[in-house]
Each structure stands twice: as C-alpha cells, then as structure tokens.
Amino acid sequence: MALYLDIDHTHDIAQKSWVPSANAPDTEFPIQNLPLSVFSTEGGKTHVGVAIGDQVLDLVTAHDMGLLGNAIPRDLLATDSLNTLFAAGHSTGIALRHAVFALLNEADPRDAARHGAELLHPQANVVMHRPTRVGNYTDFYAGIHHAVRAGSLLQPENPLPDNYKWVPIGYHGRASTVKVSGMAVRRPSGQLMAAQGNGTPGFGPCRELDLELEMAVYLGKPSAWGETIAIAEAGEHIAGYGLLNDWSARDIQRWEMKPLGPFLAKNFGTTVSPWVLTPYALAPFRVPMAPRDAEDPQPLPYLHSAQDQAAGTFDIALEVKLRTRRMLSAGEDAVTIITSNMRHLYWTPQQLLTHHASSGCQMEAGDLIGTGTISGPVDDQLGSLLELTVNGQQPVRLPNGEMRSYLEDGDEVTLKGFCRREGFAPIGFGDCSGVVAAAS
C-alpha cells in the first residue's frame, strides 16, 4: 500500500504536545495535524513552518539546533516556498512529519520544550505567505451539483455539458493573482452584457461578485513534458490540500464565457489558505467516492482505479462564513451561510491530475489545482451565491437584517474546513479569508 495512505503513531488520539494550545479541545492544529506553510517574522527571513496550536514551529531553527535529525536537508526548509520540499516526494514528507511529531510530543526525551521560545512564534505575530510559488494554476469543474445548478442559471439551454460525466472539465487560471488568505480582493471591472433592446455592452465594475467554495490541491513530484501520470500513481504526485476561494464576476462571466469559457471573470483573484495539510495528516479521513448513478457511464480506463474509487477522496466538512462591514463595525461575528463536504465531488483529485497530464502536459512542483465549486445535493449546501440566491432572485437574509444577493464592498468571506472521525483527533485547515475592496 502507498505510504501516504498509512495510519500510524502520528494519528494516535492519545498523543499530546508540550505546546499547551495544541491540546485545547477547539484547536484546528493538534499534534496529529502538523500542516506546512511559509512564514516570516518582522525583519526576518521567510522559512518553512508547521502549525501547532496557536503557534508556528520554525523548521529552520529546529534543524539548526539538531532537533530534526539528518533526514531533511536544510535547503528544503530555508526557503520562501514549499516547492522544493514537495518535489522531494512522500518519503521526505513522511520523514519530516515523524521528526516534527517527535520534537513536539510531550514525551520527547530531549526536553525540546526548554527551547520553546527559540522554536515557536505566535501565529498572530507572523506574516503568512502563499505556500508555494504557483507556476501554473488550473481550476476544474468537478462538483456535479454545482455544475447542474450553476449551468441552469448561466446557460439554461445546456446546463450540464454532454461531456461532463466522461471527462474532468477545467480551464487554466491566472497564477499571478493567486493570493494568500488575508489579502483584500478588488472588485473587477469588465464588459457587461447589454440591457435588453440595446446591442452595445457596457463597461464598469462588476455588480454580481460571487465566491466559490473549493479545495486546493498542491502538486509535489513533477512530471516531464510528454509524460503521462497513471491513475494508480497520481497520489504520489499530490503533496497536500488547502482551501480555495475562486472569486467570480458573474455578470462579466455571463457575457464573455462563450465560446471559450471563463476569462476576466475568473482571473482577477483567487484566495488560498496559508496552511497545506499533507496526505499523511488526512489519511484517517479518506472515504470512498459516492457511487455513480446507475445510468451514468463508468470512467474510461485511464481514469479508473479500484483503489482510487475506494479511498480517493476525503470527508472534509466545509463552511462559508460572511461578515459585512456593518457587522464588523458592530463587533459581530461572521455567520455561516453555506455548508458542504469534499465528498460531494464527482471526480477525485487523482482523476483531475491524471486527466490533466494525459496529453503530456508538464506538471511542476507547487502547481495548484482547484477542484471547482463543491456544492451538495440540498439547498443549504450550495457553494456559491449564484446558486444559493438563484442568481440574486432569493437574497440571503443575515441575522442583523441585511440582505445579500451578491457580495458588496467591505464584505469579508471566510472558508473553513474540518475533519472529524470517531477515534481520531479532529483537525482543521485554518482560515481562507478575503475582504472585498471597491473597484479601482
């Protein structure tokens, strides 16, 4: 069995850390999680770090103090991205996880806790960076419930394309506008469809700014130009997972998407969470794909693997929270407007990657794949405002009486993700947040 599927001592729910906040019942980052990212301190260099409770463990400092052993080269950690670490593959990733788990464990015989002031930085005091240098970003359309509902609103003449159940549909996004959580997203301007009876389109700020609830898939082991990636081997190339908000300008999209699909309506901003959860941390939360409907075709052989169907996706509970400018001024908390789950996807991450590389397209470490909007089958599991408000016709009423059809300037959107399973410590993804700034 592939190493990244193994459940081992690092998943033991009884294990505790000498970092007190990692043992709090509501923490997203217990010792069983250990997600990776890059961070910097004020005036300091950017290093690879691990989240533990409300702290960040500086892996370069830990390495220099001899606390990680000799399995992990320093140059994989003293860098401004996770690209080289991810490219080193799962054997290196697992070795790092085991070394960090031992270092942070309350039973560490070396008494690493006495070095806590040197090793740890409060998350509130550091700057988090985009986890990888994203050379390439591809966004898929793998949520069938979203595809059906959004398609019926954007192109009712053909809501679900004829090829949808045969091929994972995607498009190449704009890597330069992938930004880390916490950065504002400016409302885009673009061409807008002409009003009825007037054949000339307008130009101006988007009036129908939307969010999209997605998972981020980060690539590790690269592939060469002209090579393909077999479905049985695709998991070896996936380094980790995060949250992704693919901001969308629906009125611009409606006008420009034919005949070549999304363009300016999608390329102005994509927000990702700073922390990347490894396949090893997520191993206990793997689940089978939902059976396809009896009338649906089975995937073509290059996209089908019994192991992938049996354990190719995850039980990740997802939420979208919204806080308006008025709520922020009043000191009110964000409210949950959407819940969903990664298991509602029609295609697995491995199928997305295998199809992407099936033409010989070169895949590089740090590349980002978006799953597409993850909607569920019921009305409160719709992963975008387009679906949730039926294209603005049924606005969402917030507890303070405000209404939202689409996002307004000053709105803060936060995506959350959680994994829970009996007998294992619950883990989370942190925040994927962005505030809407006015158009320039």
CSV table of C-alpha atoms in Angstrom, one decimal:
chain,number,residue,atom,x,y,z
A,1,MET,CA,0.0,0.0,0.0
A,2,ALA,CA,1.2,3.5,-0.7
A,3,LEU,CA,2.9,5.2,2.2
A,4,TYR,CA,0.7,8.3,2.1
A,5,LEU,CA,-2.3,6.1,2.9
A,6,ASP,CA,-0.8,4.7,6.1
A,7,ILE,CA,-2.3,5.4,9.6
A,8,ASP,CA,0.5,5.3,12.1
A,9,HIS,CA,1.6,6.5,15.6
A,10,THR,CA,1.3,10.2,14.5
A,11,HIS,CA,-2.5,9.7,14.3
A,12,ASP,CA,-2.9,8.4,17.9
A,13,ILE,CA,-5.6,10.4,19.6
A,14,ALA,CA,-3.9,10.0,23.0
A,15,GLN,CA,-0.8,11.8,22.0
A,16,LYS,CA,-0.3,15.3,23.4
A,17,SER,CA,2.2,18.1,22.8
A,18,TRP,CA,4.2,20.2,25.2
A,19,VAL,CA,2.7,23.2,23.4
A,20,PRO,CA,-0.4,23.9,25.6
A,21,SER,CA,-2.6,25.4,22.9
A,22,ALA,CA,-2.2,22.3,20.7
A,23,ASN,CA,-4.1,20.3,23.4
A,24,ALA,CA,-7.1,22.6,23.5
A,25,PRO,CA,-10.3,20.9,22.6
A,26,ASP,CA,-11.1,23.5,19.9
A,27,THR,CA,-7.7,23.7,18.2
A,28,GLU,CA,-7.5,23.1,14.5
A,29,PHE,CA,-3.8,22.2,14.8
A,30,PRO,CA,-3.2,19.4,17.3
A,31,ILE,CA,-0.1,17.4,17.1
A,32,GLN,CA,-1.9,14.9,14.8
A,33,ASN,CA,-2.2,17.6,12.1
A,34,LEU,CA,1.1,19.4,11.5
A,35,PRO,CA,0.3,21.4,8.4
A,36,LEU,CA,3.0,23.2,6.4
A,37,SER,CA,3.4,26.7,5.2
A,38,VAL,CA,5.9,29.5,4.9
A,39,PHE,CA,6.1,32.5,7.2
A,40,SER,CA,8.3,35.4,8.2
A,41,THR,CA,8.8,37.4,11.4
A,42,GLU,CA,9.2,41.1,11.5
A,43,GLY,CA,12.6,41.8,9.8
A,44,GLY,CA,13.3,38.1,9.5
A,45,LYS,CA,13.7,35.7,6.6
A,46,THR,CA,11.0,33.5,5.2
A,47,HIS,CA,11.1,29.9,6.5
A,48,VAL,CA,9.1,26.8,6.2
A,49,GLY,CA,6.9,26.3,9.3
A,50,VAL,CA,4.5,24.0,10.9
A,51,ALA,CA,1.3,25.0,12.7
A,52,ILE,CA,1.0,23.6,16.3
A,53,GLY,CA,-1.9,25.1,18.3
A,54,ASP,CA,-1.7,28.8,18.1
A,55,GLN,CA,2.0,28.8,17.3
A,56,VAL,CA,4.3,28.3,14.3
A,57,LEU,CA,7.3,26.0,14.7
A,58,ASP,CA,10.3,27.3,12.8
A,59,LEU,CA,11.7,24.3,11.0
A,60,VAL,CA,15.0,26.0,10.1
A,61,THR,CA,15.7,26.8,13.7
A,62,ALA,CA,14.7,23.3,14.7
A,63,HIS,CA,17.1,21.9,12.0
A,64,ASP,CA,20.0,24.2,13.1
A,65,MET,CA,19.5,23.0,16.7
A,66,GLY,CA,19.8,19.4,15.6
A,67,LEU,CA,16.3,18.6,16.6
A,68,LEU,CA,15.1,17.1,13.3
A,69,GLY,CA,17.8,14.6,12.8
A,70,ASN,CA,19.6,14.2,9.4
A,71,ALA,CA,16.7,13.0,7.2
A,72,ILE,CA,15.7,16.5,6.0
A,73,PRO,CA,18.2,18.7,4.1
A,74,ARG,CA,18.3,22.3,5.4
A,75,ASP,CA,17.8,23.8,2.0
A,76,LEU,CA,14.3,22.4,1.8
A,77,LEU,CA,13.3,24.4,4.8
A,78,ALA,CA,15.3,27.7,4.5
A,79,THR,CA,13.2,28.9,1.5
A,80,ASP,CA,10.3,31.1,0.6
A,81,SER,CA,8.1,28.3,-0.7
A,82,LEU,CA,7.2,24.6,-0.2
A,83,ASN,CA,8.1,23.8,-3.9
A,84,THR,CA,11.4,22.0,-3.2
A,85,LEU,CA,10.1,20.2,-0.2
A,86,PHE,CA,7.1,19.0,-2.1
A,87,ALA,CA,9.3,18.0,-5.1
A,88,ALA,CA,11.3,15.7,-2.8
A,89,GLY,CA,8.3,13.3,-2.6
A,90,HIS,CA,6.4,11.4,0.1
A,91,SER,CA,9.4,9.6,1.7
A,92,THR,CA,10.8,13.0,2.6
A,93,GLY,CA,7.4,14.4,3.7
A,94,ILE,CA,6.8,11.4,6.0
A,95,ALA,CA,10.2,11.6,7.5
A,96,LEU,CA,9.7,15.3,8.2
A,97,ARG,CA,6.3,14.6,9.8
A,98,HIS,CA,7.7,11.9,12.1
A,99,ALA,CA,10.6,14.1,13.1
A,100,VAL,CA,8.3,17.1,13.9
A,101,PHE,CA,5.9,14.8,15.8
A,102,ALA,CA,8.7,13.5,17.9
A,103,LEU,CA,10.0,17.0,18.6
A,104,LEU,CA,6.6,18.4,19.6
A,105,ASN,CA,5.5,15.4,21.6
A,106,GLU,CA,5.2,15.9,25.4
A,107,ALA,CA,7.1,12.7,25.8
A,108,ASP,CA,10.1,14.0,23.9
A,109,PRO,CA,13.1,12.7,25.9
A,110,ARG,CA,15.3,15.6,24.7
A,111,ASP,CA,13.1,18.1,26.5
A,112,ALA,CA,12.6,20.3,23.5
A,113,ALA,CA,10.1,22.4,25.4
A,114,ARG,CA,13.0,24.3,27.0
A,115,HIS,CA,13.8,25.7,23.6
A,116,GLY,CA,10.2,26.8,23.0
A,117,ALA,CA,11.0,30.5,23.0
A,118,GLU,CA,13.5,29.9,20.1
A,119,LEU,CA,11.5,27.4,18.2
A,120,LEU,CA,8.0,28.9,18.3
A,121,HIS,CA,6.3,32.1,17.1
A,122,PRO,CA,2.7,33.1,17.9
A,123,GLN,CA,0.7,32.8,14.7
A,124,ALA,CA,-0.8,36.3,15.5
A,125,ASN,CA,2.7,37.8,15.3
A,126,VAL,CA,4.0,36.4,12.0
A,127,VAL,CA,3.2,37.1,8.3
A,128,MET,CA,1.9,34.1,6.4
A,129,HIS,CA,2.8,33.8,2.8
A,130,ARG,CA,1.4,31.9,-0.2
A,131,PRO,CA,2.5,28.3,0.5
A,132,THR,CA,4.0,27.6,-3.0
A,133,ARG,CA,5.4,29.5,-5.9
A,134,VAL,CA,2.4,28.8,-8.2
A,135,GLY,CA,3.8,28.4,-11.7
A,136,ASN,CA,0.6,27.0,-13.0
A,137,TYR,CA,-3.0,27.2,-11.8
A,138,THR,CA,-5.8,25.1,-13.2
A,139,ASP,CA,-9.4,25.3,-12.0
A,140,PHE,CA,-11.7,22.3,-12.6
A,141,TYR,CA,-15.5,21.9,-12.5
A,142,ALA,CA,-15.6,18.7,-10.6
A,143,GLY,CA,-18.7,19.4,-8.4
A,144,ILE,CA,-21.6,18.0,-10.3
A,145,HIS,CA,-24.3,19.5,-8.0
A,146,HIS,CA,-22.7,23.0,-8.7
A,147,ALA,CA,-22.4,22.2,-12.4
A,148,VAL,CA,-26.1,21.4,-12.7
A,149,ARG,CA,-27.4,24.3,-10.7
A,150,ALA,CA,-25.0,26.9,-12.0
A,151,GLY,CA,-25.3,25.7,-15.5
A,152,SER,CA,-29.1,26.1,-15.4
A,153,LEU,CA,-28.6,29.7,-14.4
A,154,LEU,CA,-25.7,30.7,-16.6
A,155,GLN,CA,-26.5,28.7,-19.8
A,156,PRO,CA,-30.0,27.1,-19.4
A,157,GLU,CA,-30.0,25.9,-22.9
A,158,ASN,CA,-27.3,23.3,-22.0
A,159,PRO,CA,-26.9,23.3,-18.2
A,160,LEU,CA,-24.8,20.1,-18.0
A,161,PRO,CA,-22.4,19.7,-20.9
A,162,ASP,CA,-22.7,16.3,-22.7
A,163,ASN,CA,-19.1,15.5,-21.9
A,164,TYR,CA,-19.3,16.2,-18.1
A,165,LYS,CA,-19.7,12.6,-16.9
A,166,TRP,CA,-16.9,11.5,-19.3
A,167,VAL,CA,-14.1,14.0,-18.8
A,168,PRO,CA,-13.0,16.3,-15.9
A,169,ILE,CA,-13.6,19.8,-17.3
A,170,GLY,CA,-11.2,22.6,-16.4
A,171,TYR,CA,-9.5,25.7,-17.5
A,172,HIS,CA,-6.1,27.4,-17.0
A,173,GLY,CA,-6.4,30.2,-14.5
A,174,ARG,CA,-4.0,33.1,-13.7
A,175,ALA,CA,-1.3,32.0,-11.3
A,176,SER,CA,-0.2,35.6,-10.7
A,177,THR,CA,-3.4,36.5,-9.0
A,178,VAL,CA,-3.4,33.6,-6.5
A,179,LYS,CA,-3.1,35.3,-3.2
A,180,VAL,CA,-2.8,34.1,0.4
A,181,SER,CA,-5.6,34.5,3.0
A,182,GLY,CA,-6.0,37.9,4.5
A,183,MET,CA,-5.4,40.0,1.3
A,184,ALA,CA,-8.1,42.2,0.0
A,185,VAL,CA,-9.7,41.3,-3.4
A,186,ARG,CA,-10.5,44.3,-5.5
A,187,ARG,CA,-13.8,44.3,-7.3
A,188,PRO,CA,-13.0,43.8,-11.0
A,189,SER,CA,-14.3,45.9,-14.0
A,190,GLY,CA,-15.2,44.4,-17.3
A,191,GLN,CA,-17.6,44.3,-20.2
A,192,LEU,CA,-21.2,43.7,-19.1
A,193,MET,CA,-24.0,42.3,-21.2
A,194,ALA,CA,-26.2,44.9,-23.0
A,195,ALA,CA,-29.5,45.7,-21.5
A,196,GLN,CA,-32.5,44.3,-23.3
A,197,GLY,CA,-33.1,46.1,-26.5
A,198,ASN,CA,-29.6,47.7,-26.6
A,199,GLY,CA,-26.9,45.8,-28.5
A,200,THR,CA,-23.9,47.6,-27.1
A,201,PRO,CA,-22.4,46.2,-24.0
A,202,GLY,CA,-21.3,48.4,-21.1
A,203,PHE,CA,-18.1,48.6,-19.2
A,204,GLY,CA,-17.7,49.1,-15.5
A,205,PRO,CA,-17.4,47.5,-12.1
A,206,CYS,CA,-18.8,44.0,-11.6
A,207,ARG,CA,-22.2,44.1,-10.0
A,208,GLU,CA,-22.5,40.4,-9.3
A,209,LEU,CA,-19.4,39.5,-7.4
A,210,ASP,CA,-19.5,35.9,-6.1
A,211,LEU,CA,-17.5,33.4,-4.0
A,212,GLU,CA,-16.8,29.8,-4.8
A,213,LEU,CA,-16.1,27.2,-2.2
A,214,GLU,CA,-13.3,24.9,-3.4
A,215,MET,CA,-10.4,22.7,-2.3
A,216,ALA,CA,-6.9,23.5,-3.3
A,217,VAL,CA,-4.7,20.6,-4.4
A,218,TYR,CA,-0.9,21.1,-4.5
A,219,LEU,CA,1.4,19.1,-6.7
A,220,GLY,CA,4.7,17.7,-5.5
A,221,LYS,CA,6.6,15.1,-7.5
A,222,PRO,CA,6.9,16.7,-11.0
A,223,SER,CA,6.4,15.0,-14.4
A,224,ALA,CA,8.4,15.7,-17.5
A,225,TRP,CA,7.0,17.2,-20.7
A,226,GLY,CA,5.4,14.5,-22.8
A,227,GLU,CA,5.0,12.1,-19.9
A,228,THR,CA,1.6,11.0,-18.5
A,229,ILE,CA,0.6,10.1,-14.9
A,230,ALA,CA,-1.2,6.8,-14.4
A,231,ILE,CA,-4.2,7.0,-12.2
A,232,ALA,CA,-2.7,4.4,-9.9
A,233,GLU,CA,0.4,6.6,-9.4
A,234,ALA,CA,-1.4,10.0,-9.3
A,235,GLY,CA,-1.4,10.1,-5.5
A,236,GLU,CA,2.4,10.0,-5.5
A,237,HIS,CA,2.3,13.4,-7.1
A,238,ILE,CA,-0.1,15.2,-4.7
A,239,ALA,CA,1.7,16.9,-1.9
A,240,GLY,CA,-1.2,18.4,0.0
A,241,TYR,CA,-4.5,20.2,0.3
A,242,GLY,CA,-5.9,23.6,1.3
A,243,LEU,CA,-8.9,25.8,0.9
A,244,LEU,CA,-9.5,27.9,-2.2
A,245,ASN,CA,-12.0,30.7,-2.9
A,246,ASP,CA,-12.3,31.3,-6.7
A,247,TRP,CA,-13.8,34.8,-6.7
A,248,SER,CA,-16.1,35.1,-9.7
A,249,ALA,CA,-17.7,38.1,-11.5
A,250,ARG,CA,-20.9,36.5,-12.7
A,251,ASP,CA,-22.2,39.4,-14.9
A,252,ILE,CA,-18.8,39.6,-16.7
A,253,GLN,CA,-18.8,35.8,-17.0
A,254,ARG,CA,-22.2,35.6,-18.5
A,255,TRP,CA,-21.2,37.9,-21.4
A,256,GLU,CA,-17.7,36.6,-22.1
A,257,MET,CA,-17.7,32.9,-21.5
A,258,LYS,CA,-18.9,31.8,-24.9
A,259,PRO,CA,-17.3,30.2,-26.8
A,260,LEU,CA,-14.0,29.7,-24.9
A,261,GLY,CA,-15.2,29.7,-21.3
A,262,PRO,CA,-14.1,31.8,-18.3
A,263,PHE,CA,-11.6,34.6,-18.8
A,264,LEU,CA,-11.5,38.0,-17.0
A,265,ALA,CA,-14.5,37.0,-14.8
A,266,LYS,CA,-12.2,34.5,-13.1
A,267,ASN,CA,-8.6,35.8,-13.3
A,268,PHE,CA,-8.7,38.8,-11.1
A,269,GLY,CA,-8.3,37.0,-7.8
A,270,THR,CA,-8.1,33.6,-6.2
A,271,THR,CA,-7.6,33.2,-2.4
A,272,VAL,CA,-5.9,30.2,-0.8
A,273,SER,CA,-5.4,29.3,2.8
A,274,PRO,CA,-1.8,29.5,4.1
A,275,TRP,CA,-1.6,26.0,5.6
A,276,VAL,CA,-1.3,22.9,3.5
A,277,LEU,CA,-2.5,19.7,5.1
A,278,THR,CA,-0.5,16.7,4.0
A,279,PRO,CA,-1.9,13.4,2.7
A,280,TYR,CA,-0.4,11.8,5.8
A,281,ALA,CA,-2.4,14.0,8.2
A,282,LEU,CA,-5.6,13.3,6.2
A,283,ALA,CA,-5.1,9.6,6.0
A,284,PRO,CA,-7.7,8.7,8.6
A,285,PHE,CA,-10.3,10.8,6.8
A,286,ARG,CA,-10.2,9.1,3.4
A,287,VAL,CA,-13.5,7.8,2.2
A,288,PRO,CA,-14.8,6.1,-0.9
A,289,MET,CA,-16.3,8.0,-3.8
A,290,ALA,CA,-20.1,8.1,-3.8
A,291,PRO,CA,-21.4,5.5,-6.3
A,292,ARG,CA,-22.4,7.0,-9.6
A,293,ASP,CA,-26.0,6.9,-10.7
A,294,ALA,CA,-26.9,3.7,-12.5
A,295,GLU,CA,-27.4,5.5,-15.8
A,296,ASP,CA,-24.0,7.3,-15.5
A,297,PRO,CA,-21.1,6.0,-17.6
A,298,GLN,CA,-18.1,4.5,-15.8
A,299,PRO,CA,-14.8,6.4,-16.2
A,300,LEU,CA,-12.7,5.5,-19.2
A,301,PRO,CA,-9.9,3.0,-18.2
A,302,TYR,CA,-7.2,5.7,-17.9
A,303,LEU,CA,-9.3,7.4,-15.3
A,304,HIS,CA,-10.4,4.4,-13.3
A,305,SER,CA,-8.7,2.7,-10.4
A,306,ALA,CA,-10.3,0.5,-7.8
A,307,GLN,CA,-8.1,1.9,-5.1
A,308,ASP,CA,-8.9,5.4,-6.2
A,309,GLN,CA,-12.7,4.7,-6.0
A,310,ALA,CA,-12.3,3.1,-2.6
A,311,ALA,CA,-10.2,5.8,-0.9
A,312,GLY,CA,-9.7,8.7,-3.4
A,313,THR,CA,-11.5,11.5,-1.6
A,314,PHE,CA,-11.9,12.9,1.9
A,315,ASP,CA,-14.6,13.5,4.5
A,316,ILE,CA,-13.9,17.3,4.9
A,317,ALA,CA,-16.7,19.4,6.3
A,318,LEU,CA,-16.7,22.8,4.6
A,319,GLU,CA,-18.2,26.1,5.6
A,320,VAL,CA,-18.5,29.6,4.2
A,321,LYS,CA,-18.8,32.5,6.7
A,322,LEU,CA,-19.8,36.0,5.9
A,323,ARG,CA,-19.2,39.2,7.8
A,324,THR,CA,-20.4,42.5,6.4
A,325,ARG,CA,-18.8,45.9,7.0
A,326,ARG,CA,-21.8,46.8,9.3
A,327,MET,CA,-21.3,43.6,11.3
A,328,LEU,CA,-17.6,44.3,11.6
A,329,SER,CA,-18.3,47.9,12.9
A,330,ALA,CA,-20.8,46.5,15.4
A,331,GLY,CA,-18.3,43.9,16.6
A,332,GLU,CA,-20.5,41.0,15.4
A,333,ASP,CA,-19.1,37.6,14.5
A,334,ALA,CA,-19.3,36.2,11.0
A,335,VAL,CA,-22.2,34.0,10.2
A,336,THR,CA,-22.2,30.7,8.4
A,337,ILE,CA,-24.2,30.9,5.1
A,338,ILE,CA,-23.1,27.7,3.4
A,339,THR,CA,-22.0,24.2,4.5
A,340,SER,CA,-20.8,21.4,2.2
A,341,ASN,CA,-18.3,18.5,2.1
A,342,MET,CA,-15.5,17.5,-0.2
A,343,ARG,CA,-17.1,14.1,-0.7
A,344,HIS,CA,-19.7,15.7,-3.0
A,345,LEU,CA,-17.2,15.9,-5.8
A,346,TYR,CA,-17.8,13.9,-9.0
A,347,TRP,CA,-14.1,13.4,-9.8
A,348,THR,CA,-11.3,12.6,-7.4
A,349,PRO,CA,-8.1,14.8,-7.2
A,350,GLN,CA,-6.2,11.9,-8.7
A,351,GLN,CA,-8.6,11.8,-11.7
A,352,LEU,CA,-8.1,15.5,-12.2
A,353,LEU,CA,-4.4,15.2,-12.2
A,354,THR,CA,-4.3,12.1,-14.4
A,355,HIS,CA,-6.5,13.8,-17.0
A,356,HIS,CA,-4.5,17.0,-16.8
A,357,ALA,CA,-1.3,15.1,-17.6
A,358,SER,CA,-2.9,12.7,-20.1
A,359,SER,CA,-1.9,15.0,-23.0
A,360,GLY,CA,1.8,15.1,-21.9
A,361,CYS,CA,1.3,18.4,-20.2
A,362,GLN,CA,4.3,19.0,-17.8
A,363,MET,CA,3.3,19.1,-14.2
A,364,GLU,CA,5.6,21.0,-11.8
A,365,ALA,CA,6.1,21.0,-8.0
A,366,GLY,CA,4.0,23.8,-6.4
A,367,ASP,CA,1.4,23.8,-9.2
A,368,LEU,CA,-2.1,24.5,-7.9
A,369,ILE,CA,-5.3,22.7,-8.9
A,370,GLY,CA,-8.7,23.9,-7.8
A,371,THR,CA,-11.4,21.3,-7.6
A,372,GLY,CA,-14.2,23.5,-8.7
A,373,THR,CA,-17.1,24.6,-6.5
A,374,ILE,CA,-18.2,22.0,-4.0
A,375,SER,CA,-22.0,22.1,-3.7
A,376,GLY,CA,-24.0,19.4,-2.1
A,377,PRO,CA,-27.4,18.0,-3.1
A,378,VAL,CA,-29.5,20.1,-0.8
A,379,ASP,CA,-30.2,23.8,-0.7
A,380,ASP,CA,-28.0,24.8,2.3
A,381,GLN,CA,-25.0,23.1,0.7
A,382,LEU,CA,-24.7,25.3,-2.4
A,383,GLY,CA,-21.1,26.5,-2.7
A,384,SER,CA,-21.7,29.9,-4.4
A,385,LEU,CA,-24.1,32.8,-4.1
A,386,LEU,CA,-25.2,32.3,-7.7
A,387,GLU,CA,-26.8,29.0,-6.6
A,388,LEU,CA,-27.7,30.0,-3.1
A,389,THR,CA,-29.7,33.1,-4.1
A,390,VAL,CA,-30.8,31.7,-7.5
A,391,ASN,CA,-28.9,34.4,-9.4
A,392,GLY,CA,-29.9,37.0,-6.9
A,393,GLN,CA,-33.6,36.4,-7.0
A,394,GLN,CA,-33.8,35.0,-3.5
A,395,PRO,CA,-31.4,37.0,-1.4
A,396,VAL,CA,-29.9,35.7,1.8
A,397,ARG,CA,-31.1,37.4,5.0
A,398,LEU,CA,-28.4,37.8,7.6
A,399,PRO,CA,-29.2,37.9,11.4
A,400,ASN,CA,-28.8,41.7,11.5
A,401,GLY,CA,-31.4,42.2,8.8
A,402,GLU,CA,-29.0,42.8,5.9
A,403,MET,CA,-29.7,41.1,2.6
A,404,ARG,CA,-27.2,39.7,0.2
A,405,SER,CA,-27.7,38.6,-3.4
A,406,TYR,CA,-24.1,39.1,-4.3
A,407,LEU,CA,-21.1,40.4,-2.4
A,408,GLU,CA,-20.8,44.1,-1.5
A,409,ASP,CA,-17.7,46.2,-0.9
A,410,GLY,CA,-16.4,45.6,2.7
A,411,ASP,CA,-17.8,42.1,2.9
A,412,GLU,CA,-15.4,39.5,4.4
A,413,VAL,CA,-15.7,35.9,3.2
A,414,THR,CA,-14.0,33.1,5.2
A,415,LEU,CA,-13.8,29.5,4.1
A,416,LYS,CA,-13.3,26.8,6.8
A,417,GLY,CA,-12.6,23.1,6.6
A,418,PHE,CA,-12.7,20.4,9.3
A,419,CYS,CA,-12.1,16.6,9.5
A,420,ARG,CA,-13.7,14.6,12.3
A,421,ARG,CA,-13.8,10.8,12.8
A,422,GLU,CA,-14.5,8.7,15.8
A,423,GLY,CA,-11.3,7.6,17.4
A,424,PHE,CA,-9.1,10.3,15.8
A,425,ALA,CA,-8.2,13.9,16.8
A,426,PRO,CA,-10.2,16.4,14.8
A,427,ILE,CA,-8.1,18.7,12.6
A,428,GLY,CA,-8.7,21.8,10.6
A,429,PHE,CA,-7.4,23.9,7.7
A,430,GLY,CA,-7.3,27.4,9.3
A,431,ASP,CA,-8.9,30.4,7.5
A,432,CYS,CA,-9.2,31.2,3.9
A,433,SER,CA,-10.3,34.8,4.1
A,434,GLY,CA,-10.6,37.9,1.9
A,435,VAL,CA,-12.3,41.3,2.1
A,436,VAL,CA,-13.9,42.8,-1.0
A,437,ALA,CA,-12.3,46.2,-1.9
A,438,ALA,CA,-14.0,48.7,-4.1
A,439,ALA,CA,-13.2,48.8,-7.8
A,440,SER,CA,-10.3,51.0,-8.8
